[in-house]
Amino acid sequence: MGPGKKGRCREEGPGRGRRAWIIRGSGSSRQGWVGSVESSKRSANVTRQRQIEQILPALAAGSCFHPAFILSCRFSSRTRATSREEKNLQGFLEQPKEKWVESAFEVDGPYYFTVLALHILPPEQWRATRVEILRRLLVTSQARAVAPGGATRLTDKAVKDYSAYRSSLLFWALVDLIYNMFKKVPTSNTEGGWSCSLAEYIRHNDMPIYEAADKALKTFQEEFMPVETFSEFLDVAGLLSEITDPESFLKDLLNSVP
């Protein structure tokens, strides 16, 4: 954002986001080649997504953890798409349970939409939907644990050890901690809403963000990383008032999914 343009979101540049790369040409050989390229790209996307999911907790445990940097990178190319992404996020939250297992293996699945929520939903809306998002991540962990190669139905609904859900719970905790870092950001009623307000705050508050990131990292390392049970996680996350019976919550959740 250049000088004299405060309050307006930076526009999305060409070739960003999920826009398809169109190759002009004709002939069956060219079409086959295009199909092969697209297949390779999809495979690479899946691999990249899984790598990101695996590295995030590790990043959070080291000095290179800096949420502001991650957020700034995304805002540089995605702010203009806020309205479209709001609809996509709402569609995800309203997705029927029959689709939950299948979406657990998609690139634009629960992990993607959990991060997207951070850029779209103001803090009060996050608090209202965070348990629902937690459900989606728990089902994702269960589905991937019992069917690593992919599935459309949950064939094993038995509750697993905490280790099976740990990565998704820590991922959720990171997002919740980052929300806490930006709790002082005002919610804007202008075009772009929370996304624009958050982008402006990030651009002009380096030191407060740096200090808040250090505090979030300390909380993550000292309180969330040592957790060994689901009920203990809920206690640390401050969710026991919403989920009063952790064991029944997880059991009932898995049994409710086809």
mmCIF file of N, CA, C and O in Angstrom, residues 152-252:
data_model
loop_
_atom_site.group_PDB
_atom_site.id
_atom_site.type_symbol
_atom_site.label_atom_id
_atom_site.label_comp_id
_atom_site.label_asym_id
_atom_site.label_seq_id
_atom_site.Cartn_x
_atom_site.Cartn_y
_atom_site.Cartn_z
ATOM 1 N N THR A 152 -13.949 -42.070 1.900
ATOM 2 C CA THR A 152 -15.149 -41.228 1.865
ATOM 3 C C THR A 152 -16.046 -41.497 3.068
ATOM 4 O O THR A 152 -16.993 -40.759 3.310
ATOM 5 N N ARG A 153 -15.731 -42.558 3.816
ATOM 6 C CA ARG A 153 -16.487 -42.905 5.017
ATOM 7 C C ARG A 153 -15.519 -43.251 6.149
ATOM 8 O O ARG A 153 -14.392 -43.677 5.906
ATOM 9 N N LEU A 154 -15.973 -43.054 7.375
ATOM 10 C CA LEU A 154 -15.149 -43.347 8.544
ATOM 11 C C LEU A 154 -15.368 -44.800 8.948
ATOM 12 O O LEU A 154 -16.357 -45.140 9.597
ATOM 13 N N THR A 155 -14.443 -45.663 8.560
ATOM 14 C CA THR A 155 -14.603 -47.100 8.792
ATOM 15 C C THR A 155 -14.245 -47.517 10.218
ATOM 16 O O THR A 155 -14.677 -48.563 10.688
ATOM 17 N N ASP A 156 -13.458 -46.724 10.912
ATOM 18 C CA ASP A 156 -13.067 -47.020 12.297
ATOM 19 C C ASP A 156 -13.383 -45.793 13.149
ATOM 20 O O ASP A 156 -12.754 -44.744 13.002
ATOM 21 N N LYS A 157 -14.345 -45.926 14.058
ATOM 22 C CA LYS A 157 -14.779 -44.793 14.872
ATOM 23 C C LYS A 157 -14.318 -44.879 16.320
ATOM 24 O O LYS A 157 -14.760 -44.100 17.164
ATOM 25 N N ALA A 158 -13.434 -45.814 16.604
ATOM 26 C CA ALA A 158 -12.906 -45.950 17.961
ATOM 27 C C ALA A 158 -11.949 -44.799 18.258
ATOM 28 O O ALA A 158 -11.105 -44.445 17.426
ATOM 29 N N VAL A 159 -12.082 -44.194 19.435
ATOM 30 C CA VAL A 159 -11.220 -43.090 19.826
ATOM 31 C C VAL A 159 -9.778 -43.584 19.958
ATOM 32 O O VAL A 159 -9.513 -44.608 20.582
ATOM 33 N N LYS A 160 -8.848 -42.871 19.357
ATOM 34 C CA LYS A 160 -7.439 -43.250 19.364
ATOM 35 C C LYS A 160 -6.680 -42.549 20.498
ATOM 36 O O LYS A 160 -7.238 -41.728 21.224
ATOM 37 N N ASP A 161 -5.402 -42.891 20.615
ATOM 38 C CA ASP A 161 -4.555 -42.210 21.594
ATOM 39 C C ASP A 161 -4.421 -40.732 21.222
ATOM 40 O O ASP A 161 -4.587 -40.345 20.059
ATOM 41 N N TYR A 162 -4.072 -39.930 22.202
ATOM 42 C CA TYR A 162 -3.927 -38.489 21.989
ATOM 43 C C TYR A 162 -2.969 -38.174 20.851
ATOM 44 O O TYR A 162 -3.162 -37.206 20.108
ATOM 45 N N SER A 163 -1.946 -39.001 20.679
ATOM 46 C CA SER A 163 -0.936 -38.758 19.640
ATOM 47 C C SER A 163 -1.542 -38.694 18.243
ATOM 48 O O SER A 163 -1.013 -38.018 17.359
ATOM 49 N N ALA A 164 -2.664 -39.385 18.020
ATOM 50 C CA ALA A 164 -3.315 -39.386 16.709
ATOM 51 C C ALA A 164 -3.935 -38.027 16.390
ATOM 52 O O ALA A 164 -4.095 -37.664 15.219
ATOM 53 N N TYR A 165 -4.279 -37.265 17.405
ATOM 54 C CA TYR A 165 -4.955 -35.972 17.215
ATOM 55 C C TYR A 165 -4.043 -34.785 17.529
ATOM 56 O O TYR A 165 -4.418 -33.636 17.308
ATOM 57 N N ARG A 166 -2.852 -35.065 18.024
ATOM 58 C CA ARG A 166 -1.980 -34.012 18.540
ATOM 59 C C ARG A 166 -1.652 -32.935 17.506
ATOM 60 O O ARG A 166 -1.721 -31.734 17.801
ATOM 61 N N SER A 167 -1.286 -33.330 16.283
ATOM 62 C CA SER A 167 -0.885 -32.336 15.281
ATOM 63 C C SER A 167 -2.027 -31.380 14.936
ATOM 64 O O SER A 167 -1.815 -30.173 14.805
ATOM 65 N N SER A 168 -3.241 -31.907 14.786
ATOM 66 C CA SER A 168 -4.366 -31.035 14.448
ATOM 67 C C SER A 168 -4.749 -30.137 15.628
ATOM 68 O O SER A 168 -5.139 -28.980 15.438
ATOM 69 N N LEU A 169 -4.617 -30.647 16.851
ATOM 70 C CA LEU A 169 -4.922 -29.835 18.029
ATOM 71 C C LEU A 169 -3.907 -28.706 18.197
ATOM 72 O O LEU A 169 -4.278 -27.567 18.509
ATOM 73 N N LEU A 170 -2.633 -29.005 17.962
ATOM 74 C CA LEU A 170 -1.612 -27.966 18.046
ATOM 75 C C LEU A 170 -1.790 -26.930 16.940
ATOM 76 O O LEU A 170 -1.558 -25.731 17.138
ATOM 77 N N PHE A 171 -2.216 -27.385 15.764
ATOM 78 C CA PHE A 171 -2.494 -26.478 14.649
ATOM 79 C C PHE A 171 -3.610 -25.509 15.040
ATOM 80 O O PHE A 171 -3.499 -24.288 14.841
ATOM 81 N N TRP A 172 -4.679 -26.047 15.609
ATOM 82 C CA TRP A 172 -5.805 -25.220 16.071
ATOM 83 C C TRP A 172 -5.336 -24.240 17.138
ATOM 84 O O TRP A 172 -5.724 -23.063 17.138
ATOM 85 N N ALA A 173 -4.502 -24.718 18.058
ATOM 86 C CA ALA A 173 -4.011 -23.864 19.139
ATOM 87 C C ALA A 173 -3.198 -22.687 18.600
ATOM 88 O O ALA A 173 -3.295 -21.571 19.112
ATOM 89 N N LEU A 174 -2.413 -22.931 17.543
ATOM 90 C CA LEU A 174 -1.637 -21.852 16.930
ATOM 91 C C LEU A 174 -2.555 -20.738 16.419
ATOM 92 O O LEU A 174 -2.311 -19.553 16.650
ATOM 93 N N VAL A 175 -3.601 -21.133 15.718
ATOM 94 C CA VAL A 175 -4.538 -20.144 15.183
ATOM 95 C C VAL A 175 -5.204 -19.371 16.312
ATOM 96 O O VAL A 175 -5.347 -18.145 16.261
ATOM 97 N N ASP A 176 -5.599 -20.080 17.363
ATOM 98 C CA ASP A 176 -6.245 -19.425 18.499
ATOM 99 C C ASP A 176 -5.292 -18.452 19.187
ATOM 100 O O ASP A 176 -5.688 -17.350 19.582
ATOM 101 N N LEU A 177 -4.027 -18.828 19.311
ATOM 102 C CA LEU A 177 -3.034 -17.944 19.914
ATOM 103 C C LEU A 177 -2.781 -16.709 19.051
ATOM 104 O O LEU A 177 -2.589 -15.607 19.565
ATOM 105 N N ILE A 178 -2.768 -16.903 17.730
ATOM 106 C CA ILE A 178 -2.569 -15.759 16.828
ATOM 107 C C ILE A 178 -3.757 -14.804 16.930
ATOM 108 O O ILE A 178 -3.588 -13.578 16.928
ATOM 109 N N TYR A 179 -4.960 -15.346 17.033
ATOM 110 C CA TYR A 179 -6.132 -14.485 17.248
ATOM 111 C C TYR A 179 -5.953 -13.643 18.504
ATOM 112 O O TYR A 179 -6.284 -12.454 18.537
ATOM 113 N N ASN A 180 -5.440 -14.264 19.546
ATOM 114 C CA ASN A 180 -5.230 -13.553 20.799
ATOM 115 C C ASN A 180 -4.201 -12.436 20.642
ATOM 116 O O ASN A 180 -4.279 -11.395 21.304
ATOM 117 N N MET A 181 -3.235 -12.639 19.745
ATOM 118 C CA MET A 181 -2.235 -11.615 19.470
ATOM 119 C C MET A 181 -2.863 -10.347 18.896
ATOM 120 O O MET A 181 -2.390 -9.235 19.135
ATOM 121 N N PHE A 182 -3.932 -10.523 18.132
ATOM 122 C CA PHE A 182 -4.542 -9.397 17.416
ATOM 123 C C PHE A 182 -5.907 -9.015 17.985
ATOM 124 O O PHE A 182 -6.753 -8.474 17.280
ATOM 125 N N LYS A 183 -6.105 -9.278 19.271
ATOM 126 C CA LYS A 183 -7.412 -8.998 19.877
ATOM 127 C C LYS A 183 -7.706 -7.494 19.964
ATOM 128 O O LYS A 183 -8.862 -7.100 20.130
ATOM 129 N N LYS A 184 -6.681 -6.661 19.857
ATOM 130 C CA LYS A 184 -6.892 -5.216 19.933
ATOM 131 C C LYS A 184 -7.178 -4.574 18.573
ATOM 132 O O LYS A 184 -7.427 -3.381 18.493
ATOM 133 N N VAL A 185 -7.142 -5.375 17.521
ATOM 134 C CA VAL A 185 -7.419 -4.840 16.184
ATOM 135 C C VAL A 185 -8.905 -4.503 16.078
ATOM 136 O O VAL A 185 -9.757 -5.368 16.334
ATOM 137 N N PRO A 186 -9.252 -3.273 15.724
ATOM 138 C CA PRO A 186 -10.670 -2.911 15.618
ATOM 139 C C PRO A 186 -11.328 -3.599 14.431
ATOM 140 O O PRO A 186 -10.712 -3.792 13.388
ATOM 141 N N THR A 187 -12.589 -3.968 14.599
ATOM 142 C CA THR A 187 -13.339 -4.574 13.500
ATOM 143 C C THR A 187 -13.907 -3.470 12.636
ATOM 144 O O THR A 187 -14.682 -2.631 13.105
ATOM 145 N N SER A 188 -13.526 -3.436 11.367
ATOM 146 C CA SER A 188 -13.938 -2.366 10.464
ATOM 147 C C SER A 188 -15.237 -2.714 9.752
ATOM 148 O O SER A 188 -15.477 -3.868 9.413
ATOM 149 N N ASN A 189 -16.087 -1.709 9.545
ATOM 150 C CA ASN A 189 -17.331 -1.899 8.799
ATOM 151 C C ASN A 189 -17.172 -1.524 7.334
ATOM 152 O O ASN A 189 -18.111 -1.593 6.561
ATOM 153 N N THR A 190 -15.960 -1.118 6.959
ATOM 154 C CA THR A 190 -15.721 -0.742 5.570
ATOM 155 C C THR A 190 -15.512 -1.985 4.723
ATOM 156 O O THR A 190 -15.432 -3.102 5.231
ATOM 157 N N GLU A 191 -15.383 -1.777 3.417
ATOM 158 C CA GLU A 191 -15.150 -2.893 2.507
ATOM 159 C C GLU A 191 -13.853 -3.611 2.870
ATOM 160 O O GLU A 191 -12.818 -2.994 3.050
ATOM 161 N N GLY A 192 -13.927 -4.916 2.997
ATOM 162 C CA GLY A 192 -12.763 -5.678 3.401
ATOM 163 C C GLY A 192 -12.806 -6.057 4.865
ATOM 164 O O GLY A 192 -12.208 -7.045 5.272
ATOM 165 N N GLY A 193 -13.547 -5.277 5.694
ATOM 166 C CA GLY A 193 -13.777 -5.599 7.086
ATOM 167 C C GLY A 193 -12.536 -5.974 7.874
ATOM 168 O O GLY A 193 -11.527 -5.273 7.863
ATOM 169 N N TRP A 194 -12.613 -7.110 8.564
ATOM 170 C CA TRP A 194 -11.533 -7.601 9.421
ATOM 171 C C TRP A 194 -10.227 -7.737 8.656
ATOM 172 O O TRP A 194 -9.158 -7.409 9.171
ATOM 173 N N SER A 195 -10.292 -8.217 7.414
ATOM 174 C CA SER A 195 -9.077 -8.412 6.626
ATOM 175 C C SER A 195 -8.303 -7.118 6.456
ATOM 176 O O SER A 195 -7.080 -7.073 6.636
ATOM 177 N N CYS A 196 -9.000 -6.042 6.109
ATOM 178 C CA CYS A 196 -8.336 -4.752 5.908
ATOM 179 C C CYS A 196 -7.798 -4.189 7.221
ATOM 180 O O CYS A 196 -6.689 -3.671 7.280
ATOM 181 N N SER A 197 -8.604 -4.305 8.292
ATOM 182 C CA SER A 197 -8.174 -3.794 9.591
ATOM 183 C C SER A 197 -6.926 -4.517 10.069
ATOM 184 O O SER A 197 -5.984 -3.909 10.579
ATOM 185 N N LEU A 198 -6.904 -5.831 9.886
ATOM 186 C CA LEU A 198 -5.765 -6.627 10.315
ATOM 187 C C LEU A 198 -4.527 -6.310 9.475
ATOM 188 O O LEU A 198 -3.417 -6.203 9.989
ATOM 189 N N ALA A 199 -4.725 -6.140 8.179
ATOM 190 C CA ALA A 199 -3.606 -5.804 7.300
ATOM 191 C C ALA A 199 -2.988 -4.468 7.701
ATOM 192 O O ALA A 199 -1.760 -4.324 7.748
ATOM 193 N N GLU A 200 -3.819 -3.475 7.987
ATOM 194 C CA GLU A 200 -3.329 -2.164 8.401
ATOM 195 C C GLU A 200 -2.568 -2.258 9.718
ATOM 196 O O GLU A 200 -1.508 -1.652 9.891
ATOM 197 N N TYR A 201 -3.105 -3.028 10.647
ATOM 198 C CA TYR A 201 -2.460 -3.172 11.951
ATOM 199 C C TYR A 201 -1.082 -3.812 11.802
ATOM 200 O O TYR A 201 -0.117 -3.386 12.436
ATOM 201 N N ILE A 202 -0.983 -4.827 10.960
ATOM 202 C CA ILE A 202 0.287 -5.525 10.751
ATOM 203 C C ILE A 202 1.335 -4.587 10.154
ATOM 204 O O ILE A 202 2.508 -4.613 10.522
ATOM 205 N N ARG A 203 0.901 -3.734 9.226
ATOM 206 C CA ARG A 203 1.840 -2.844 8.553
ATOM 207 C C ARG A 203 2.407 -1.761 9.477
ATOM 208 O O ARG A 203 3.495 -1.251 9.223
ATOM 209 N N HIS A 204 1.675 -1.406 10.551
ATOM 210 C CA HIS A 204 2.069 -0.246 11.345
ATOM 211 C C HIS A 204 2.381 -0.566 12.808
ATOM 212 O O HIS A 204 2.555 0.364 13.611
ATOM 213 N N ASN A 205 2.471 -1.841 13.172
ATOM 214 C CA ASN A 205 2.703 -2.191 14.579
ATOM 215 C C ASN A 205 3.730 -3.305 14.729
ATOM 216 O O ASN A 205 3.470 -4.345 15.352
ATOM 217 N N ASP A 206 4.905 -3.081 14.178
ATOM 218 C CA ASP A 206 5.954 -4.103 14.212
ATOM 219 C C ASP A 206 6.303 -4.555 15.631
ATOM 220 O O ASP A 206 6.331 -5.749 15.926
ATOM 221 N N MET A 207 6.596 -3.621 16.513
ATOM 222 C CA MET A 207 7.040 -3.979 17.861
ATOM 223 C C MET A 207 5.955 -4.651 18.695
ATOM 224 O O MET A 207 6.221 -5.683 19.328
ATOM 225 N N PRO A 208 4.714 -4.116 18.725
ATOM 226 C CA PRO A 208 3.665 -4.817 19.475
ATOM 227 C C PRO A 208 3.440 -6.243 18.970
ATOM 228 O O PRO A 208 3.217 -7.166 19.767
ATOM 229 N N ILE A 209 3.530 -6.438 17.649
ATOM 230 C CA ILE A 209 3.355 -7.770 17.082
ATOM 231 C C ILE A 209 4.513 -8.677 17.483
ATOM 232 O O ILE A 209 4.308 -9.849 17.835
ATOM 233 N N TYR A 210 5.720 -8.140 17.444
ATOM 234 C CA TYR A 210 6.899 -8.921 17.822
ATOM 235 C C TYR A 210 6.786 -9.380 19.275
ATOM 236 O O TYR A 210 7.054 -10.543 19.604
ATOM 237 N N GLU A 211 6.373 -8.482 20.160
ATOM 238 C CA GLU A 211 6.236 -8.812 21.575
ATOM 239 C C GLU A 211 5.108 -9.820 21.796
ATOM 240 O O GLU A 211 5.242 -10.746 22.606
ATOM 241 N N ALA A 212 4.001 -9.631 21.073
ATOM 242 C CA ALA A 212 2.878 -10.561 21.211
ATOM 243 C C ALA A 212 3.236 -11.940 20.679
ATOM 244 O O ALA A 212 2.806 -12.968 21.217
ATOM 245 N N ALA A 213 4.052 -11.979 19.607
ATOM 246 C CA ALA A 213 4.481 -13.259 19.041
ATOM 247 C C ALA A 213 5.366 -14.017 20.020
ATOM 248 O O ALA A 213 5.253 -15.242 20.165
ATOM 249 N N ASP A 214 6.248 -13.307 20.717
ATOM 250 C CA ASP A 214 7.094 -13.942 21.725
ATOM 251 C C ASP A 214 6.239 -14.545 22.842
ATOM 252 O O ASP A 214 6.499 -15.656 23.320
ATOM 253 N N LYS A 215 5.222 -13.804 23.255
ATOM 254 C CA LYS A 215 4.338 -14.288 24.314
ATOM 255 C C LYS A 215 3.551 -15.511 23.845
ATOM 256 O O LYS A 215 3.387 -16.490 24.591
ATOM 257 N N ALA A 216 3.075 -15.467 22.605
ATOM 258 C CA ALA A 216 2.324 -16.593 22.052
ATOM 259 C C ALA A 216 3.208 -17.830 21.946
ATOM 260 O O ALA A 216 2.779 -18.955 22.239
ATOM 261 N N LEU A 217 4.445 -17.627 21.513
ATOM 262 C CA LEU A 217 5.388 -18.738 21.397
ATOM 263 C C LEU A 217 5.654 -19.378 22.750
ATOM 264 O O LEU A 217 5.672 -20.601 22.885
ATOM 265 N N LYS A 218 5.838 -18.555 23.772
ATOM 266 C CA LYS A 218 6.087 -19.067 25.116
ATOM 267 C C LYS A 218 4.896 -19.887 25.608
ATOM 268 O O LYS A 218 5.066 -20.969 26.196
ATOM 269 N N THR A 219 3.693 -19.389 25.364
ATOM 270 C CA THR A 219 2.485 -20.126 25.757
ATOM 271 C C THR A 219 2.404 -21.451 25.031
ATOM 272 O O THR A 219 2.083 -22.492 25.624
ATOM 273 N N PHE A 220 2.702 -21.428 23.740
ATOM 274 C CA PHE A 220 2.646 -22.644 22.931
ATOM 275 C C PHE A 220 3.642 -23.678 23.440
ATOM 276 O O PHE A 220 3.318 -24.851 23.612
ATOM 277 N N GLN A 221 4.874 -23.240 23.695
ATOM 278 C CA GLN A 221 5.932 -24.153 24.124
ATOM 279 C C GLN A 221 5.706 -24.701 25.532
ATOM 280 O O GLN A 221 5.896 -25.889 25.783
ATOM 281 N N GLU A 222 5.300 -23.826 26.439
ATOM 282 C CA GLU A 222 5.238 -24.213 27.842
ATOM 283 C C GLU A 222 3.894 -24.807 28.255
ATOM 284 O O GLU A 222 3.837 -25.562 29.236
ATOM 285 N N GLU A 223 2.817 -24.478 27.541
ATOM 286 C CA GLU A 223 1.502 -24.943 27.957
ATOM 287 C C GLU A 223 0.887 -25.974 27.010
ATOM 288 O O GLU A 223 0.291 -26.950 27.453
ATOM 289 N N PHE A 224 1.024 -25.763 25.696
ATOM 290 C CA PHE A 224 0.390 -26.684 24.750
ATOM 291 C C PHE A 224 1.273 -27.877 24.375
ATOM 292 O O PHE A 224 0.777 -28.998 24.269
ATOM 293 N N MET A 225 2.556 -27.642 24.147
ATOM 294 C CA MET A 225 3.433 -28.731 23.724
ATOM 295 C C MET A 225 3.506 -29.899 24.714
ATOM 296 O O MET A 225 3.529 -31.058 24.309
ATOM 297 N N PRO A 226 3.534 -29.651 26.027
ATOM 298 C CA PRO A 226 3.649 -30.767 26.974
ATOM 299 C C PRO A 226 2.347 -31.556 27.192
ATOM 300 O O PRO A 226 2.378 -32.607 27.840
ATOM 301 N N VAL A 227 1.217 -31.070 26.666
ATOM 302 C CA VAL A 227 -0.077 -31.728 26.896
ATOM 303 C C VAL A 227 -0.050 -33.170 26.397
ATOM 304 O O VAL A 227 0.495 -33.468 25.336
ATOM 305 N N GLU A 228 -0.689 -34.072 27.169
ATOM 306 C CA GLU A 228 -0.661 -35.495 26.824
ATOM 307 C C GLU A 228 -2.038 -36.124 26.696
ATOM 308 O O GLU A 228 -2.154 -37.289 26.313
ATOM 309 N N THR A 229 -3.095 -35.381 27.019
ATOM 310 C CA THR A 229 -4.453 -35.921 26.887
ATOM 311 C C THR A 229 -5.373 -34.867 26.278
ATOM 312 O O THR A 229 -5.090 -33.660 26.353
ATOM 313 N N PHE A 230 -6.477 -35.325 25.697
ATOM 314 C CA PHE A 230 -7.439 -34.414 25.080
ATOM 315 C C PHE A 230 -8.080 -33.501 26.119
ATOM 316 O O PHE A 230 -8.247 -32.296 25.881
ATOM 317 N N SER A 231 -8.427 -34.034 27.277
ATOM 318 C CA SER A 231 -9.054 -33.219 28.319
ATOM 319 C C SER A 231 -8.087 -32.147 28.828
ATOM 320 O O SER A 231 -8.495 -31.016 29.114
ATOM 321 N N GLU A 232 -6.806 -32.493 28.915
ATOM 322 C CA GLU A 232 -5.811 -31.511 29.333
ATOM 323 C C GLU A 232 -5.682 -30.414 28.292
ATOM 324 O O GLU A 232 -5.537 -29.225 28.631
ATOM 325 N N PHE A 233 -5.747 -30.790 27.024
ATOM 326 C CA PHE A 233 -5.681 -29.782 25.958
ATOM 327 C C PHE A 233 -6.844 -28.802 26.075
ATOM 328 O O PHE A 233 -6.656 -27.590 25.974
ATOM 329 N N LEU A 234 -8.043 -29.325 26.277
ATOM 330 C CA LEU A 234 -9.216 -28.459 26.401
ATOM 331 C C LEU A 234 -9.085 -27.513 27.589
ATOM 332 O O LEU A 234 -9.519 -26.358 27.530
ATOM 333 N N ASP A 235 -8.484 -28.002 28.665
ATOM 334 C CA ASP A 235 -8.276 -27.175 29.845
ATOM 335 C C ASP A 235 -7.327 -26.022 29.524
ATOM 336 O O ASP A 235 -7.607 -24.856 29.823
ATOM 337 N N VAL A 236 -6.191 -26.338 28.880
ATOM 338 C CA VAL A 236 -5.205 -25.313 28.521
ATOM 339 C C VAL A 236 -5.802 -24.310 27.538
ATOM 340 O O VAL A 236 -5.547 -23.105 27.610
ATOM 341 N N ALA A 237 -6.630 -24.807 26.606
ATOM 342 C CA ALA A 237 -7.235 -23.944 25.581
ATOM 343 C C ALA A 237 -8.418 -23.143 26.109
ATOM 344 O O ALA A 237 -8.952 -22.288 25.399
ATOM 345 N N GLY A 238 -8.838 -23.415 27.337
ATOM 346 C CA GLY A 238 -9.974 -22.697 27.912
ATOM 347 C C GLY A 238 -11.306 -23.099 27.315
ATOM 348 O O GLY A 238 -12.230 -22.286 27.214
ATOM 349 N N LEU A 239 -11.428 -24.373 26.933
ATOM 350 C CA LEU A 239 -12.646 -24.847 26.275
ATOM 351 C C LEU A 239 -13.525 -25.732 27.152
ATOM 352 O O LEU A 239 -14.569 -26.210 26.702
ATOM 353 N N LEU A 240 -13.127 -25.964 28.413
ATOM 354 C CA LEU A 240 -13.899 -26.870 29.259
ATOM 355 C C LEU A 240 -15.287 -26.332 29.608
ATOM 356 O O LEU A 240 -16.173 -27.094 29.972
ATOM 357 N N SER A 241 -15.458 -25.024 29.466
ATOM 358 C CA SER A 241 -16.794 -24.458 29.708
ATOM 359 C C SER A 241 -17.736 -24.762 28.549
ATOM 360 O O SER A 241 -18.958 -24.784 28.714
ATOM 361 N N GLU A 242 -17.153 -25.007 27.356
ATOM 362 C CA GLU A 242 -17.961 -25.331 26.173
ATOM 363 C C GLU A 242 -18.029 -26.838 25.929
ATOM 364 O O GLU A 242 -19.004 -27.343 25.388
ATOM 365 N N ILE A 243 -16.961 -27.536 26.291
ATOM 366 C CA ILE A 243 -16.920 -28.997 26.134
ATOM 367 C C ILE A 243 -16.692 -29.577 27.523
ATOM 368 O O ILE A 243 -15.557 -29.774 27.965
ATOM 369 N N THR A 244 -17.777 -29.820 28.236
ATOM 370 C CA THR A 244 -17.681 -30.208 29.641
ATOM 371 C C THR A 244 -17.288 -31.668 29.847
ATOM 372 O O THR A 244 -16.759 -32.027 30.900
ATOM 373 N N ASP A 245 -17.543 -32.514 28.852
ATOM 374 C CA ASP A 245 -17.200 -33.937 28.960
ATOM 375 C C ASP A 245 -16.341 -34.322 27.756
ATOM 376 O O ASP A 245 -16.848 -34.765 26.731
ATOM 377 N N PRO A 246 -15.027 -34.147 27.852
ATOM 378 C CA PRO A 246 -14.120 -34.380 26.717
ATOM 379 C C PRO A 246 -14.236 -35.775 26.116
ATOM 380 O O PRO A 246 -14.251 -35.930 24.895
ATOM 381 N N GLU A 247 -14.330 -36.799 26.963
ATOM 382 C CA GLU A 247 -14.381 -38.168 26.466
ATOM 383 C C GLU A 247 -15.640 -38.422 25.639
ATOM 384 O O GLU A 247 -15.571 -38.977 24.535
ATOM 385 N N SER A 248 -16.776 -37.978 26.153
ATOM 386 C CA SER A 248 -18.032 -38.150 25.424
ATOM 387 C C SER A 248 -18.075 -37.295 24.171
ATOM 388 O O SER A 248 -18.622 -37.703 23.142
ATOM 389 N N PHE A 249 -17.490 -36.100 24.248
ATOM 390 C CA PHE A 249 -17.462 -35.200 23.096
ATOM 391 C C PHE A 249 -16.795 -35.869 21.910
ATOM 392 O O PHE A 249 -17.335 -35.882 20.795
ATOM 393 N N LEU A 250 -15.620 -36.418 22.121
ATOM 394 C CA LEU A 250 -14.867 -37.043 21.035
ATOM 395 C C LEU A 250 -15.558 -38.308 20.537
ATOM 396 O O LEU A 250 -15.653 -38.553 19.328
ATOM 397 N N LYS A 251 -16.062 -39.102 21.465
ATOM 398 C CA LYS A 251 -16.755 -40.338 21.097
ATOM 399 C C LYS A 251 -18.013 -40.045 20.294
ATOM 400 O O LYS A 251 -18.260 -40.669 19.253
ATOM 401 N N ASP A 252 -18.819 -39.106 20.761
ATOM 402 C CA ASP A 252 -20.066 -38.752 20.071
ATOM 403 C C ASP A 252 -19.776 -38.125 18.708
ATOM 404 O O ASP A 252 -20.511 -38.364 17.741
#
